Coordinates of C-alpha atoms in Angstrom, one line a residue:
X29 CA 0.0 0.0 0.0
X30 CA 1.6 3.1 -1.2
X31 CA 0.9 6.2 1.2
X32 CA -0.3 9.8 -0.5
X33 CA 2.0 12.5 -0.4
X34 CA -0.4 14.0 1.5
X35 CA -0.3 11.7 4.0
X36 CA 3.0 11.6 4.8
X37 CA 3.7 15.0 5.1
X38 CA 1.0 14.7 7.8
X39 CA 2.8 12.1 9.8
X40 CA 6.1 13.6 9.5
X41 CA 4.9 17.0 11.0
X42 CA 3.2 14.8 13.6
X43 CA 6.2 13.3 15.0
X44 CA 8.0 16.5 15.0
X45 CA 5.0 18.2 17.2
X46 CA 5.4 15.2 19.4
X47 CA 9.0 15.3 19.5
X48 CA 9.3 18.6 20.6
X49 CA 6.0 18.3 23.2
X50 CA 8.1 15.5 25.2
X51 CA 11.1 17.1 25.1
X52 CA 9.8 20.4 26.2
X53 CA 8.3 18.5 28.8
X54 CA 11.1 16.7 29.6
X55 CA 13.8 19.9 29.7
X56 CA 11.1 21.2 32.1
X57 CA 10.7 19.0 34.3
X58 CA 15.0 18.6 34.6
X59 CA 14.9 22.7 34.5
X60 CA 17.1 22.5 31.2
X61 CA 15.6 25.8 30.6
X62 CA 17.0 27.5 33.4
X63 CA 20.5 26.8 31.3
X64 CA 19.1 30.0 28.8
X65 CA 18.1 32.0 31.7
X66 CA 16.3 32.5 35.3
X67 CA 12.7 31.8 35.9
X68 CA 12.3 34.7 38.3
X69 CA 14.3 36.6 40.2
X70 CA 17.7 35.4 41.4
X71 CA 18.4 35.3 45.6
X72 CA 22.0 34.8 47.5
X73 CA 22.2 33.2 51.1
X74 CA 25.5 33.0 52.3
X75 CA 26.5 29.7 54.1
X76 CA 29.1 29.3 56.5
X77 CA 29.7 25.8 55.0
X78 CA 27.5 24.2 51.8
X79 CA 25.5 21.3 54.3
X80 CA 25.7 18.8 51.1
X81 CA 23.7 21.3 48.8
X82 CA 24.1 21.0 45.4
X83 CA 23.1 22.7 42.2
X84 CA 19.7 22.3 40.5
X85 CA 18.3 21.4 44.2
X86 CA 15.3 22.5 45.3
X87 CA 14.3 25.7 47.1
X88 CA 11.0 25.4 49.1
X89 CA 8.9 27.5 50.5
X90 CA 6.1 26.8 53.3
X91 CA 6.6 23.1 52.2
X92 CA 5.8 24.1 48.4
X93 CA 8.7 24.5 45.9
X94 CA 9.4 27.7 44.6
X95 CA 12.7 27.8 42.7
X96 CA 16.0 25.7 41.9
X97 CA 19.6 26.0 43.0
X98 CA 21.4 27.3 40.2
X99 CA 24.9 27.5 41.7
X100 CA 27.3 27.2 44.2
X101 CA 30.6 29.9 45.1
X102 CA 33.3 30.0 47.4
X103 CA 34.0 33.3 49.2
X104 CA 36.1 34.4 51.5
X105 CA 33.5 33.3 54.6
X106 CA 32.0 30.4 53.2
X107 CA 29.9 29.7 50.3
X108 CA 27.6 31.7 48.3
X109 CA 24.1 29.9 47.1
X110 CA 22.8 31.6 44.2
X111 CA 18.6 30.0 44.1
X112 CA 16.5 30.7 41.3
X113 CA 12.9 32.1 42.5
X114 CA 10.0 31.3 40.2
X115 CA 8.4 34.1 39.1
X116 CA 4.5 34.2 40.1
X117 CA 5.3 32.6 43.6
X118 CA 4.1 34.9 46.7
X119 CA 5.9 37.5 47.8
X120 CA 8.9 36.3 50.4
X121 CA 9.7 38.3 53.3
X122 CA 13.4 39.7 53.6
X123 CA 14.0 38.3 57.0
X124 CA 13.3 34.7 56.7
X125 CA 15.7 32.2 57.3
X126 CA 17.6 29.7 54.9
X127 CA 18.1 26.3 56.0
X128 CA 19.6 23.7 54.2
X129 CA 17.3 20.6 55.3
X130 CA 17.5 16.9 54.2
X131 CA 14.1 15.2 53.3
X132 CA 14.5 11.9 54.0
X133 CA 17.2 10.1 56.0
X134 CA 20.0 8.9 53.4
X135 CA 19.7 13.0 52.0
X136 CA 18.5 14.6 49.2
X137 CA 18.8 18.3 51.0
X138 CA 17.3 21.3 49.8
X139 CA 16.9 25.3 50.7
X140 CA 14.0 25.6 53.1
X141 CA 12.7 28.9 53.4
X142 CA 11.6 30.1 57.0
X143 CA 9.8 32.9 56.9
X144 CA 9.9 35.1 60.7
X145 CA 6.7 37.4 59.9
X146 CA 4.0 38.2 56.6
X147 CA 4.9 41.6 56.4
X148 CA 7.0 43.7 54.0
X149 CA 9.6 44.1 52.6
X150 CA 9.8 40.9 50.6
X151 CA 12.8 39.3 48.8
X152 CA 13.7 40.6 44.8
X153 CA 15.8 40.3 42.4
X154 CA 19.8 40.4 44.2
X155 CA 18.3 40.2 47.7
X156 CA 21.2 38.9 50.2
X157 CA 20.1 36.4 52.9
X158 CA 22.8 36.9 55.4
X159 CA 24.9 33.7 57.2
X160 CA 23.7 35.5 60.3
X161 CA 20.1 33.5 59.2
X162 CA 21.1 30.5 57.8
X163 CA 21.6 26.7 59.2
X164 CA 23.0 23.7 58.0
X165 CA 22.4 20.0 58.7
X166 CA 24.6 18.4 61.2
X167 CA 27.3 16.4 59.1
X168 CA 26.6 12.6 59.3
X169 CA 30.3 11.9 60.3
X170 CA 30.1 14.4 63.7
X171 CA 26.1 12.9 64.4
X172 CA 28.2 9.4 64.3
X173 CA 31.5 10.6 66.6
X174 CA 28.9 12.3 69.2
X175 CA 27.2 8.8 69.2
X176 CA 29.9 6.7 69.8
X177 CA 31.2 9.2 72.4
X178 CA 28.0 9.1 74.4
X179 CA 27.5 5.2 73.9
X180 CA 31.6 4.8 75.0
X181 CA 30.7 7.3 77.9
X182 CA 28.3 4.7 79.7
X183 CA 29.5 2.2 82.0
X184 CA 28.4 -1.1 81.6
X185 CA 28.0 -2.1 85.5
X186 CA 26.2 1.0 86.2
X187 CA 23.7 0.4 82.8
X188 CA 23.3 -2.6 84.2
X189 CA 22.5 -1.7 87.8
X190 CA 20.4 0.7 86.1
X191 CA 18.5 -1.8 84.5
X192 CA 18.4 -4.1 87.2
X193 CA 16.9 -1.4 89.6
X194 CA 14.0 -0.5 87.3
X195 CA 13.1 -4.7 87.0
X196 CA 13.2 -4.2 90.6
X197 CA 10.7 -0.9 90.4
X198 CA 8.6 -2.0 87.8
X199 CA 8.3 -5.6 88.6
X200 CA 4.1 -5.6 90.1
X201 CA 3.4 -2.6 89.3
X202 CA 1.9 -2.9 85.8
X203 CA -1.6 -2.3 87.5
X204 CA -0.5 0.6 88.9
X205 CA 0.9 1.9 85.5
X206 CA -2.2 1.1 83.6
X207 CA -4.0 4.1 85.8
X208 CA -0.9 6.2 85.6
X209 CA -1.7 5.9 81.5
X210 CA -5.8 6.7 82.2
X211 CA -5.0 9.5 84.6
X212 CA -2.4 10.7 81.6
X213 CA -4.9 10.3 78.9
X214 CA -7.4 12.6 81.2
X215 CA -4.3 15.1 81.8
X216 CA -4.1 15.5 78.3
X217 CA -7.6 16.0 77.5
X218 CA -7.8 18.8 80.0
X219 CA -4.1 20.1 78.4
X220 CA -6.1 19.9 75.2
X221 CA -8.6 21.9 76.7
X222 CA -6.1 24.8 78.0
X223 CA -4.0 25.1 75.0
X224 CA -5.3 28.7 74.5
X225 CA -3.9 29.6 78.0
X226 CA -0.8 27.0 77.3
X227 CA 0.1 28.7 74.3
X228 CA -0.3 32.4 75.8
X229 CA 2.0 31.1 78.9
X230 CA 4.7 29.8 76.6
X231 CA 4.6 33.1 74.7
X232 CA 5.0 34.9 78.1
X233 CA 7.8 32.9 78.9
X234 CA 10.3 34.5 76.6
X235 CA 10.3 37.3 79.2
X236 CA 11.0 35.0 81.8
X237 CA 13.9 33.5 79.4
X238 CA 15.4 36.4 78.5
X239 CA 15.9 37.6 82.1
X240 CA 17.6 34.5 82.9
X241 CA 19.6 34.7 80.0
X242 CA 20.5 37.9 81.2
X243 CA 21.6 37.0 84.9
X244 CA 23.5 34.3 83.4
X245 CA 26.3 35.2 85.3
X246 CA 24.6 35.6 88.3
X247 CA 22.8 31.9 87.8
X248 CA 26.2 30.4 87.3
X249 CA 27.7 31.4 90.4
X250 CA 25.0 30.3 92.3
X251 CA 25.5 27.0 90.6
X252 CA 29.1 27.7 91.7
X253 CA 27.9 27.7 95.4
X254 CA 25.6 24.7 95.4
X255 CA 28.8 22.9 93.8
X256 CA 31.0 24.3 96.8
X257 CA 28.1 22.7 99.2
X258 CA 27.8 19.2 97.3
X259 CA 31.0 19.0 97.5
X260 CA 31.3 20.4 101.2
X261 CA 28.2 17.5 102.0
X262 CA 30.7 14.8 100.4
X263 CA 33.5 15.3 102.7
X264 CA 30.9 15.9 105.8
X265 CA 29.8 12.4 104.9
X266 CA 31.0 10.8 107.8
X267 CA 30.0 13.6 110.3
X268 CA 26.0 14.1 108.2
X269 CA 25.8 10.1 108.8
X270 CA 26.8 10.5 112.8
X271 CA 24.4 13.1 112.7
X272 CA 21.7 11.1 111.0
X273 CA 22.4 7.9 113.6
X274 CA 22.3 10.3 116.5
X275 CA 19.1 11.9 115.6
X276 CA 16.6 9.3 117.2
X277 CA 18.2 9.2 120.2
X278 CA 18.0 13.3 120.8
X279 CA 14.7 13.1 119.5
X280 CA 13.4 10.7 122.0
X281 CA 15.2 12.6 124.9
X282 CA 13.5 15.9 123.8
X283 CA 10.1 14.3 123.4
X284 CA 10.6 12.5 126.9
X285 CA 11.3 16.5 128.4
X286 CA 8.5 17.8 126.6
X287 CA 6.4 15.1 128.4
X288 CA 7.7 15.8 131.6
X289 CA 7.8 19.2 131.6
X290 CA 3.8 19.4 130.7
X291 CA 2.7 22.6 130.5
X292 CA 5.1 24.3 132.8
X293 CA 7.3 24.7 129.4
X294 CA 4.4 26.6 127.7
X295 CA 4.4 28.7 130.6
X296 CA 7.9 29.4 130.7
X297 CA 8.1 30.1 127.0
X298 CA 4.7 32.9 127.6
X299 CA 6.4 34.6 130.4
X300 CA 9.4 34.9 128.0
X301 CA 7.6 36.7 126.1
X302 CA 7.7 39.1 129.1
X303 CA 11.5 39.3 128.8
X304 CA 11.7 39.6 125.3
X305 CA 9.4 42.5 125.5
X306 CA 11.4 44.2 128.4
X307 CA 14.7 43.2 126.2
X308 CA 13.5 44.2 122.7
X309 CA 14.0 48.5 123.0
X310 CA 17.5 47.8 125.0
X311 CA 18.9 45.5 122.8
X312 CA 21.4 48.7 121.4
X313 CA 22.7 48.2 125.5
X314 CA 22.9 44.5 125.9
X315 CA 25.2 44.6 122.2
X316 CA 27.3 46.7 124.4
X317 CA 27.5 44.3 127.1
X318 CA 28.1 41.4 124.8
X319 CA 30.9 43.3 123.4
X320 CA 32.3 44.6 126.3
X321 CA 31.9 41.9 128.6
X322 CA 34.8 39.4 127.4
X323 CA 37.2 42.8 128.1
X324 CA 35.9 42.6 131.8
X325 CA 36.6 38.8 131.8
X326 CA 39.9 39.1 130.5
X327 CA 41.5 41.5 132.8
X328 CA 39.4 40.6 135.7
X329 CA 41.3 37.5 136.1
X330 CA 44.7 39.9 136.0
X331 CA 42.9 41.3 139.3
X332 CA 44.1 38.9 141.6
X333 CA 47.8 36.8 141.2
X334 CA 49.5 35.1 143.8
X335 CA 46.8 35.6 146.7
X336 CA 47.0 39.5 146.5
X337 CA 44.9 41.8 144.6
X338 CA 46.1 44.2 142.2
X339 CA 43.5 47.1 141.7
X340 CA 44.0 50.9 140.6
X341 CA 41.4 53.4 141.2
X342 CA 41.8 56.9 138.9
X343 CA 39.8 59.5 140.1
X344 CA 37.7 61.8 137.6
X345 CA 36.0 64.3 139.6
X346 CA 34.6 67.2 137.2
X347 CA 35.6 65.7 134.3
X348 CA 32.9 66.0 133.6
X349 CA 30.6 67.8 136.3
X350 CA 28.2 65.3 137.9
X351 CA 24.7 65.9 137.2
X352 CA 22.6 67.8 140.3
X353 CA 19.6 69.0 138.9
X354 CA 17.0 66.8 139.7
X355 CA 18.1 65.8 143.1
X356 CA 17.4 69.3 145.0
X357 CA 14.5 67.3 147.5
X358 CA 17.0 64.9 148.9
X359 CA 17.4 65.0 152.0
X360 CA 21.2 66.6 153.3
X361 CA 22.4 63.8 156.5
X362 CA 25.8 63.5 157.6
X363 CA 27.7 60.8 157.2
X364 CA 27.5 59.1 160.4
X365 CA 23.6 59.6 161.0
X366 CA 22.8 56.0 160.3
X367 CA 18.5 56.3 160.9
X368 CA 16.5 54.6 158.4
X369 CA 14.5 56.9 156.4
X370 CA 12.6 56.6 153.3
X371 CA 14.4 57.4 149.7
X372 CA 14.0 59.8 147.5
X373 CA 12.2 57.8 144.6
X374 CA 11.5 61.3 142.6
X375 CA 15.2 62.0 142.2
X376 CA 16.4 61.5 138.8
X377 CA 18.8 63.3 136.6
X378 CA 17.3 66.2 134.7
X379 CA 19.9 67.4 133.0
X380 CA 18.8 68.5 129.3
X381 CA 20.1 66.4 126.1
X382 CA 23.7 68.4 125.1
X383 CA 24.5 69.3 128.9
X384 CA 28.0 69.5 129.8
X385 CA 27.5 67.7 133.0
X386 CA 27.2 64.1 133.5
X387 CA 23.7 63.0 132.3
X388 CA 23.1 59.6 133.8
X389 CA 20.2 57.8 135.3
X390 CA 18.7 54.3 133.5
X391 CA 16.3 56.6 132.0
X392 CA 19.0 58.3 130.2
X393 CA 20.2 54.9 128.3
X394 CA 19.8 54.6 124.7
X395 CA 17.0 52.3 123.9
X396 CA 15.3 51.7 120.7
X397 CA 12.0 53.2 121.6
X398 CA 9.9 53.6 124.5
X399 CA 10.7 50.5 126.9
X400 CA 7.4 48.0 127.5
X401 CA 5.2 48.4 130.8
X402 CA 6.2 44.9 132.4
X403 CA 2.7 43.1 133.5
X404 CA 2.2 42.9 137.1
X405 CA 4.3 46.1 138.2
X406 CA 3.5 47.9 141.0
X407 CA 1.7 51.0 140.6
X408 CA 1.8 53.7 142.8
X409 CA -0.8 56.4 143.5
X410 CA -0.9 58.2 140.3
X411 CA -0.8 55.0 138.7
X412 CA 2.5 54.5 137.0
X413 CA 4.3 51.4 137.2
X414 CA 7.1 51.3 139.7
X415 CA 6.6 55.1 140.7
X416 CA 8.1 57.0 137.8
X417 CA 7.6 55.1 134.2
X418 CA 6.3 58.3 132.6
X419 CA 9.3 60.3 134.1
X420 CA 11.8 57.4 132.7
X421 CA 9.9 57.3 129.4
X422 CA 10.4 61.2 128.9
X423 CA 13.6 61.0 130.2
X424 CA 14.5 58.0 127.7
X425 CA 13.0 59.8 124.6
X426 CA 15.3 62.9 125.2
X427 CA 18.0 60.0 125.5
X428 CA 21.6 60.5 127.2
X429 CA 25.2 62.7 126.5
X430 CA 27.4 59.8 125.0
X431 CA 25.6 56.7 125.8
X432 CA 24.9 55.9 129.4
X433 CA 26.7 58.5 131.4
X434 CA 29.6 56.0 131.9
X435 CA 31.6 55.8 134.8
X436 CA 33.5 59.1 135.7
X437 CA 30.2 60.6 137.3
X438 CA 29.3 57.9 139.4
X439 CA 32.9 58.3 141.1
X440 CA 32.4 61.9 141.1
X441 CA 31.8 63.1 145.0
X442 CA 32.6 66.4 145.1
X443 CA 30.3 69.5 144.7
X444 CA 29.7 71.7 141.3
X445 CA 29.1 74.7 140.9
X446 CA 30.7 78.3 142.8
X447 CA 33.9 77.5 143.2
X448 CA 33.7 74.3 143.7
X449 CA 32.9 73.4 147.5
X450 CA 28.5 73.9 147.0
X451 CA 27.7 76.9 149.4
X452 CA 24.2 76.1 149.7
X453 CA 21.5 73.8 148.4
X454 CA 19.0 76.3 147.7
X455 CA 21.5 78.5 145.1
X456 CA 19.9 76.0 142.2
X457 CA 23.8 76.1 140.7
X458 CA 25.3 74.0 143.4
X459 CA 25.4 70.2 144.2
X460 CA 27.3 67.7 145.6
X461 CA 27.8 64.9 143.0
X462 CA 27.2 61.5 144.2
X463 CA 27.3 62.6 147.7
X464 CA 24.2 64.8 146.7
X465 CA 22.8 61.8 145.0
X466 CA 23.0 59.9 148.6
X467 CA 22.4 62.6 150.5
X468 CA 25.5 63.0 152.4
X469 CA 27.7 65.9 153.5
X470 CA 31.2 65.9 152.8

């Protein structure tokens, strides 16, 4: 059969139509026609190191593939990826990040485009993705070295005890791990059901992060001082354990005093409250004593040597001037009337705060505040505790001349005022120091 002429023109311009459909197809499909030119717009991302990406790999972009790798160049920092952006895709913001990712396990990587936000500006033609927003895979060789470094890390004897201990834990208890799975499945549900809170909280939390991100330096020095007391526990081993063996047997002798003490304890601890109340405002004195007391202790025992005592007494008199006003009503006796005869409870040192004489008195001692009536005083008939509390508290808030007074003034026997020898009681400028105070004559 012999074809027309006709025909076979026909089939001839046929084949060539679907010669040149498939292999359009084809150079497509391969991206032979980004050999004559770009698609779209051509991006750089610099890499600190390539990853195992290659030319002609694909470039993705919220999962969906946007553009091809059309080259690879060394620079002077790493390596320069020049990606091919289809023209037509949406618009890329400028600030995402470029990752070289691998989608399965044996490879085949590609540029994964991470975009930080929706908004403007977007990537064109040129754009620069810096290294400062780019990852790489780990490399297959260092995942296999970090492996083998962690698997030679464990010890055999203690994976074993390890093992062995959670036979031991688990061993029974699959009941008890069957509700542990039901409670879990309910915990999730109500998870499930807070995720709008979840997710707000884990937002929040970056302010939380930063801040320890910022005390870094503080956070490691504390972990420096629970290191120093682990390690201060360790060598305290022996005495923590002596400790621990001796702790039943204090505890049983404290709970046998606490049952035969009763409630006369209780009632020793509330009337200490007393105490503490009296002790609170003068606790500015008794840090004085505390400090002042070991001196006394140490040369006290210098007092005596050898069987004789050793003692020096240096006189102070006006230095300064004893304090007189305040003592006017005492009674003036000589020395060797001996009668019994009431005190003077009223006298008390009124010298002003800043006088040059010798302010002294209990009232006069610095306190931190107004001292505490003590319960049970007794009253007299204006009804103040002990006969003069609102005189001492008025006294104490005016406060003292250097501390207390100290102890030239209560040595201090002669008189003031004059010229020295107290003419009279009644001149308000003379007195007789402590001999005043006592009511005696010189």
């Amino acid at each position: 059969m012999r074809l027309e002429r006709k025909n076979r023109v026909q089939l001839v311009v046929f084949g060539l139509i679907s010669l040149l459909a498939v292999g359009y197809a084809g150079g497509t499909y391969a991206g032979l026609d980004r050999l004559f030119g770009n698609r779209g717009y051509l991006v750089h991302i610099q890499l600190s190191e390539s990853g195992g990406i290659f030319e002609n790999a694909e470039v993705a972009y919220r999962g969906v593939t946007v553009g091809r790798v059309t080259g690879l160049n060394l620079d002077g920092h790493g390596v320069t990826v020049d990606v091919d952006i289809d023209s037509g895709t949406p618009d890329i913001p400028a600030d995402s990040d470029a990752v070289v990712a691998n989608r399965s396990a044996v490879g085949e990587q590609y540029v994964d485009l991470r975009p930080r936000s929706d908004d403007g500006p977007y990537l064109e033609h040129g754009s620069t993705i810096d290294s400062s927003r780019t990852g790489t895979p780990v490399p297959p060789g260092q995942l296999l070295g970090n492996l083998n470094q962690l698997v030679s890390s464990v010890d055999p004897e203690s994976l074993r005890t390890v093992v062995d201990e959670l036979d031991t834990a688990f061993t029974g208890a699959g009941p008890d791990l069957g509700r542990l799975l039901d409670s879990a499945g309910s915990l999730t549900a109500q998870a499930k059901a807070a995720l709008p809170q979840t997710a707000q909280l884990l937002r929040q939390s970056r302010t939380v992060l930063d801040t320890q991100r910022r005390n870094a330096d503080q956070l490691r020095s504390i972990a420096g001082g629970f290191r120093d007391i682990a390690s201060q526990l360790k060598k305290s081993d022996s005495d923590l354990r002596n400790v621990i063996d001796r702790a039943p047997a204090a505890s049983r002798e404290i709970s046998a005093l606490l049952d035969e003490s009763g409630t006369s304890l209780s009632v020793m601890i509330a009337n200490l409250l007393t105490t503490s109340q009296v002790l609170e405002p003068r606790t500015d004195a008794l840090e004085h004593m505390m400090v002042a007391l070991p001196m006394v202790s140490g040369f006290s025992r210098s007092v005596v040597s050898n069987g004789e005592g050793h003692l020096g007494f240096v006189p102070t008199f006006f230095d300064p001037h004893g304090c007189t006003k305040g003592y006017e009503g005492t009674e003036r006796r000589p020395a060797n009337d001996t009668r019994n005869t009431e005190p003077n409870t009223e006298a008390y040192c009124a010298e002003p705060q800043g006088s040059p004489s010798n302010v002294r008195g209990a009232q006069n001692a610095p306190v931190a505040g107004e001292p505490v009536q003590v319960p049970g005083g007794d009253q007299d008939a204006s009804g103040d505790i002990d006969g003069g509390a609102d005189r001492d508290r008025e006294a104490s808030q005016r406060g003292g001349q250097d501390g207390s007074g100290g102890l030239p003034g209560l040595l201090d026997f002669s008189a003031t005022g004059g010229s020295g020898q107290g003419d009279s009681a009644d001149s308000g400028s003379s007195g007789d120091g402590m001999g005043g105070l006592l009511g005696v004559d010189g």
